[in-house]
Coordinates of C-alpha atoms and ligand atoms in Angstrom, one line a residue:
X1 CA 16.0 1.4 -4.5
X2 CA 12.7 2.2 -4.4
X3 CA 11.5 6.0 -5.0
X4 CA 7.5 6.8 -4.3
X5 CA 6.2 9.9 -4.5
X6 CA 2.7 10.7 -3.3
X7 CA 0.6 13.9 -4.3
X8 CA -1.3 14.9 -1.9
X9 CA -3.2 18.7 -0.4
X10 CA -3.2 16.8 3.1
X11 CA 0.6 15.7 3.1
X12 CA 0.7 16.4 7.1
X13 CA -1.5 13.5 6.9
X14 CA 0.6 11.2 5.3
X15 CA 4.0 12.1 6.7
X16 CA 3.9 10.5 10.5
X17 CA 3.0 6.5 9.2
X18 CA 6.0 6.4 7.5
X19 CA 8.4 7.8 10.1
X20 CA 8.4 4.1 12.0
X21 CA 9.3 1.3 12.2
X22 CA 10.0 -1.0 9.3
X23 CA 10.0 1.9 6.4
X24 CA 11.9 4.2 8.3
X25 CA 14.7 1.5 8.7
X26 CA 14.2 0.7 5.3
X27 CA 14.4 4.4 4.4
X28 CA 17.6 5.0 6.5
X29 CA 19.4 1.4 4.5
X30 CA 18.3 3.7 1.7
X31 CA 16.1 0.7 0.4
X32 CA 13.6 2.8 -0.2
X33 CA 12.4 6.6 -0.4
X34 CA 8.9 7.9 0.3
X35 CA 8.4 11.7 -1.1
X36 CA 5.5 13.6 -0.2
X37 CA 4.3 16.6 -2.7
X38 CA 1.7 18.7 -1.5
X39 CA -0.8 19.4 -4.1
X40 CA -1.5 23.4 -3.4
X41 CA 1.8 24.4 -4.0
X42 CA 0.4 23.6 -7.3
X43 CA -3.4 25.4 -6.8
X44 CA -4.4 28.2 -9.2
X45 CA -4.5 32.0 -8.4
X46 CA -4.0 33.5 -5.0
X47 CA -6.1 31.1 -3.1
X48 CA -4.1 28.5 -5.1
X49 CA -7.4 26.8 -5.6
X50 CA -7.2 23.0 -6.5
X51 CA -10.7 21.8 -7.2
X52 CA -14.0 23.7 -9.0
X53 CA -17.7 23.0 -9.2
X54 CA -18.5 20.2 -12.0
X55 CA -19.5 20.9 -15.2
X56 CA -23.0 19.9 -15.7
X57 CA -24.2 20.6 -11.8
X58 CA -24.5 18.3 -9.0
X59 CA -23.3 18.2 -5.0
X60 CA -19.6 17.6 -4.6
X61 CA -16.3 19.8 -5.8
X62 CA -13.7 17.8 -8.4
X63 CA -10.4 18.1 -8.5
X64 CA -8.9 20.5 -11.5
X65 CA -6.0 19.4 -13.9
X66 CA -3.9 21.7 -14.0
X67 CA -2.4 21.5 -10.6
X68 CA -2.0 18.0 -11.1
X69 CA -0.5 17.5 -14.8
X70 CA 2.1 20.7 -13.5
X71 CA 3.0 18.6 -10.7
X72 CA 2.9 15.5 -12.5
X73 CA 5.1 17.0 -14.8
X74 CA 7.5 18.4 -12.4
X75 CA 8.0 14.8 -11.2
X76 CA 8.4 13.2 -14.4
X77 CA 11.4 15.5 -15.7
X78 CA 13.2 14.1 -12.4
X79 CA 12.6 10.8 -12.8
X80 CA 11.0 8.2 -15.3
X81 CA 8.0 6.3 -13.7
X82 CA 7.0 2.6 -13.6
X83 CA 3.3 3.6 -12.7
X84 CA 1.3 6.7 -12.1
X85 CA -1.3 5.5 -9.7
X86 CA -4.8 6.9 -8.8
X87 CA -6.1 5.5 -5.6
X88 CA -9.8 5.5 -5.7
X89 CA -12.9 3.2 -4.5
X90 CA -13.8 2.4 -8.7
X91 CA -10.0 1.4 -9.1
X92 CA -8.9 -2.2 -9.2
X93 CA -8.9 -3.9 -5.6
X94 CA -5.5 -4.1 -4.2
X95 CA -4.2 -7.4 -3.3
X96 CA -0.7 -9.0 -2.5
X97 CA 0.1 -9.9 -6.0
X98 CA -0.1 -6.3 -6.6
X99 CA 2.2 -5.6 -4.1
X100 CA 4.6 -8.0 -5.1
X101 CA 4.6 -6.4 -8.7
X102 CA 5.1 -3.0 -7.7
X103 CA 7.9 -3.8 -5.4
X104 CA 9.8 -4.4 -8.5
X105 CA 9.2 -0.7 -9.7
X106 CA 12.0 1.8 -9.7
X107 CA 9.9 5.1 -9.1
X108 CA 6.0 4.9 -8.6
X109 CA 3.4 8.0 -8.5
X110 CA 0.6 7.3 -5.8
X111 CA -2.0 10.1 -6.2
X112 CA -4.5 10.9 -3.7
X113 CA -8.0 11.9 -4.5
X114 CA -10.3 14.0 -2.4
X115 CA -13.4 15.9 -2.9
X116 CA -16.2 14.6 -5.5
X117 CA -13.5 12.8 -7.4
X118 CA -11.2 13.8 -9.9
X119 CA -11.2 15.6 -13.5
X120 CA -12.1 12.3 -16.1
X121 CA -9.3 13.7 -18.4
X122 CA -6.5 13.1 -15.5
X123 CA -7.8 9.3 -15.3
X124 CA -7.3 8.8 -19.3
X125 CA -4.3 10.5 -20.0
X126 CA -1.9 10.9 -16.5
X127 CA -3.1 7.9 -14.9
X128 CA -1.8 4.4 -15.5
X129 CA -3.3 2.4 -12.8
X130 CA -6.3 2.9 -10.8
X131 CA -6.1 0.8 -7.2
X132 CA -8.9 0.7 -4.5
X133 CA -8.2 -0.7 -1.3
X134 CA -11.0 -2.2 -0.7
X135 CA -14.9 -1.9 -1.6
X136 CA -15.8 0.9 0.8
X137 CA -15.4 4.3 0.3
X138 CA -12.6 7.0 2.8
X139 CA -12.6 10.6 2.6
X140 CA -9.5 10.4 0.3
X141 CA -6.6 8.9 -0.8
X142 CA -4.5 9.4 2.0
X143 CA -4.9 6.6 3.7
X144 CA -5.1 4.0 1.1
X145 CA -1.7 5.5 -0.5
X146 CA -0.3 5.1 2.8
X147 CA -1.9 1.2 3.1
X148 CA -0.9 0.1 -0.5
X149 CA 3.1 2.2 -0.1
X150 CA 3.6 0.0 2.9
X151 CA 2.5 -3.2 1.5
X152 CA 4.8 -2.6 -1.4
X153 CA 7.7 -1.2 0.4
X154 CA 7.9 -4.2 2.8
X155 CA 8.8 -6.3 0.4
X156 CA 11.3 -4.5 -1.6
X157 CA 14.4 -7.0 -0.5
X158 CA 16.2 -6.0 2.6
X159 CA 13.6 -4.1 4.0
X160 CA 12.5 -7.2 6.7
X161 CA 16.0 -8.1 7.9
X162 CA 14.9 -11.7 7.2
X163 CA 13.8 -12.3 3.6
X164 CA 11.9 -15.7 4.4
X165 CA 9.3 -13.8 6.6
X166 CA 7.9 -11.6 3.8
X167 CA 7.9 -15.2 2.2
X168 CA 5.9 -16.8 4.1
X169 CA 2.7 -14.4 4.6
X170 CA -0.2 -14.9 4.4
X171 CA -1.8 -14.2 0.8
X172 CA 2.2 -15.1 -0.3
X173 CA 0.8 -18.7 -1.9
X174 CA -2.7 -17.9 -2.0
X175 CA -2.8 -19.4 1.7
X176 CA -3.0 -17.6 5.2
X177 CA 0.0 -18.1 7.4
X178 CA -0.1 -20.8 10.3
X179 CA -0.4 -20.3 14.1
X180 CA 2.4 -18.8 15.6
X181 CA 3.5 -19.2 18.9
X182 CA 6.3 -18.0 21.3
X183 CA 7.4 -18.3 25.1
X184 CA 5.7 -19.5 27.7
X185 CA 5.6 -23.2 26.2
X186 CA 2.5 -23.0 28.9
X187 CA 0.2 -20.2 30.0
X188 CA -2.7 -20.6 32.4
X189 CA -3.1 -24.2 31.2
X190 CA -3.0 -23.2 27.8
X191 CA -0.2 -25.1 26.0
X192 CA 2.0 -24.6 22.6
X193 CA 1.2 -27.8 19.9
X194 CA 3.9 -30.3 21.4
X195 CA 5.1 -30.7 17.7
X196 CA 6.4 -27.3 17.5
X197 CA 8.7 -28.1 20.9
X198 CA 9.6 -31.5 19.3
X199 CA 13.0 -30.2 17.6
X200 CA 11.8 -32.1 14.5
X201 CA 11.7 -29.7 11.6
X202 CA 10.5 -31.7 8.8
X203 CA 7.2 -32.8 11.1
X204 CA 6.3 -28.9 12.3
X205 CA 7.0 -28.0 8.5
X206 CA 4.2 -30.5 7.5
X207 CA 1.9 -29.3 10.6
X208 CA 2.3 -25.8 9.4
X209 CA 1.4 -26.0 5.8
X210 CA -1.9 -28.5 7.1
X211 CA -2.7 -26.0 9.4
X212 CA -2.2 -23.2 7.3
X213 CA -4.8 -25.0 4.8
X214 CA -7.3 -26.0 7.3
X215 CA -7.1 -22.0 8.1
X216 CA -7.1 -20.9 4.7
X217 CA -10.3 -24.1 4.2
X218 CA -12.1 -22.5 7.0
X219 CA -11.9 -18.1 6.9
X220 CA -11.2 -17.6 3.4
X221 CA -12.2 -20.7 1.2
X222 CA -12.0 -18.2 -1.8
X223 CA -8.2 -18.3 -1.9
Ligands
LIG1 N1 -10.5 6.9 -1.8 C1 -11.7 6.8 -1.1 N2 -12.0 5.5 -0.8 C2 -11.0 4.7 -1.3 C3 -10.8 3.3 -1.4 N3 -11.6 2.5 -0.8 N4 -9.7 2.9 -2.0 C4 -8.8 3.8 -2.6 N5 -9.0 5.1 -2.6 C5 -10.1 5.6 -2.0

């Protein structure tokens, strides 16, 4: 089982994505569980504030600490963590070894960052990883939590009733996946490779690991 908790002050943001679909059948196998803790129950004072100007001036509110090491803490005397991750466009970029890493996790913190950023001291002391989701920058961490929970969730065994197709992704051997076709064999003149009607399963095994690296030669020679 795999628990994930993600702080967030937009959690009605976060909630519907995971409500479909592959993680809510992997949620109802009890597979995995995706918690969503909204950050102002944790704000300061009567407006239960959760971010202040920056120290030093300059445009752009941070996030405070102290909602977030209380609600850290709160977590972390229910369960001991594999991670506490800060998703942020300076973090490290997200790819699927990543995911296949922290699908091995037992409970994982995915915090989301809004605003200017976040208090510096949170980063050295609470945090444990820092993951971006790519180099281009959202209005928060919503999103990319969202993006990086269901790329690790997926893959937590059981989750995709058949094991071999998280297997063989793309990105799962550093190659994109092959062509896939399905019915009709012909469409508008437009016809299926006659190797993968031939029956012949050692052949359309070789054809799809050439073409998957003519694909991978051609889009993304960097893998
Ligand atoms: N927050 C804002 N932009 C982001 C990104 N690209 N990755 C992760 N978190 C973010």
């Amino acid at each position: 089982m795999l628990h994930i908790d993600i702080i967030s002050v937009l959690p009605d943001l976060i909630k519907s994505p995971l409500e479909h679909s592959i993680l809510k059948r992997g949620k109802d196998k009890g597979l995995i569980n995706i918690n969503v803790v909204d950050l102002r129950q944790y704000g300061l004072g009567k407006s239960r504030s959760v971010d202040d100007y920056q120290f030093g001036g300059g445009a752009g509110m941070v996030m405070r600490i102290e909602p977030i090491f209380n609600c850290i803490n709160d977590l972390k005397k229910q369960r001991t963590y594999d991670e506490v991750i800060f998703l942020t466009p300076d973090g490290e970029v997200f790819e699927q070894k990543t995911a296949n890493k922290l699908s091995l996790c037992t409970n994982i913190i995915l915090l989301c960052g809004h605003y200017k950023g976040i208090d510096e001291r949170i980063r050295e002391h609470l945090i444990t990883k820092e993951i971006s989701i790519g180099d281009y920058v959202l209005t928060g961490g919503e999103l990319p939590a969202i993006i990086v929970a269901d790329a690790i969730c997926r893959l937590v065994p059981g989750v995709i009733s058949d094991e071999e197709s998280a297997l063989s992704d793309s990105f799962q051997d550093d190659l994109l996946a092959p062509p896939l076709y399905t019915r009709p064999a012909e469409f508008e003149g437009w016809k299926v490779p006659d190797i993968l009607l031939s029956g012949d399963f050692k052949k359309i095994n070789e054809w799809r690991e050439e073409k998957a690296v003519e694909k991978t030669q051609l889009k993304r020679p960097n893998l």
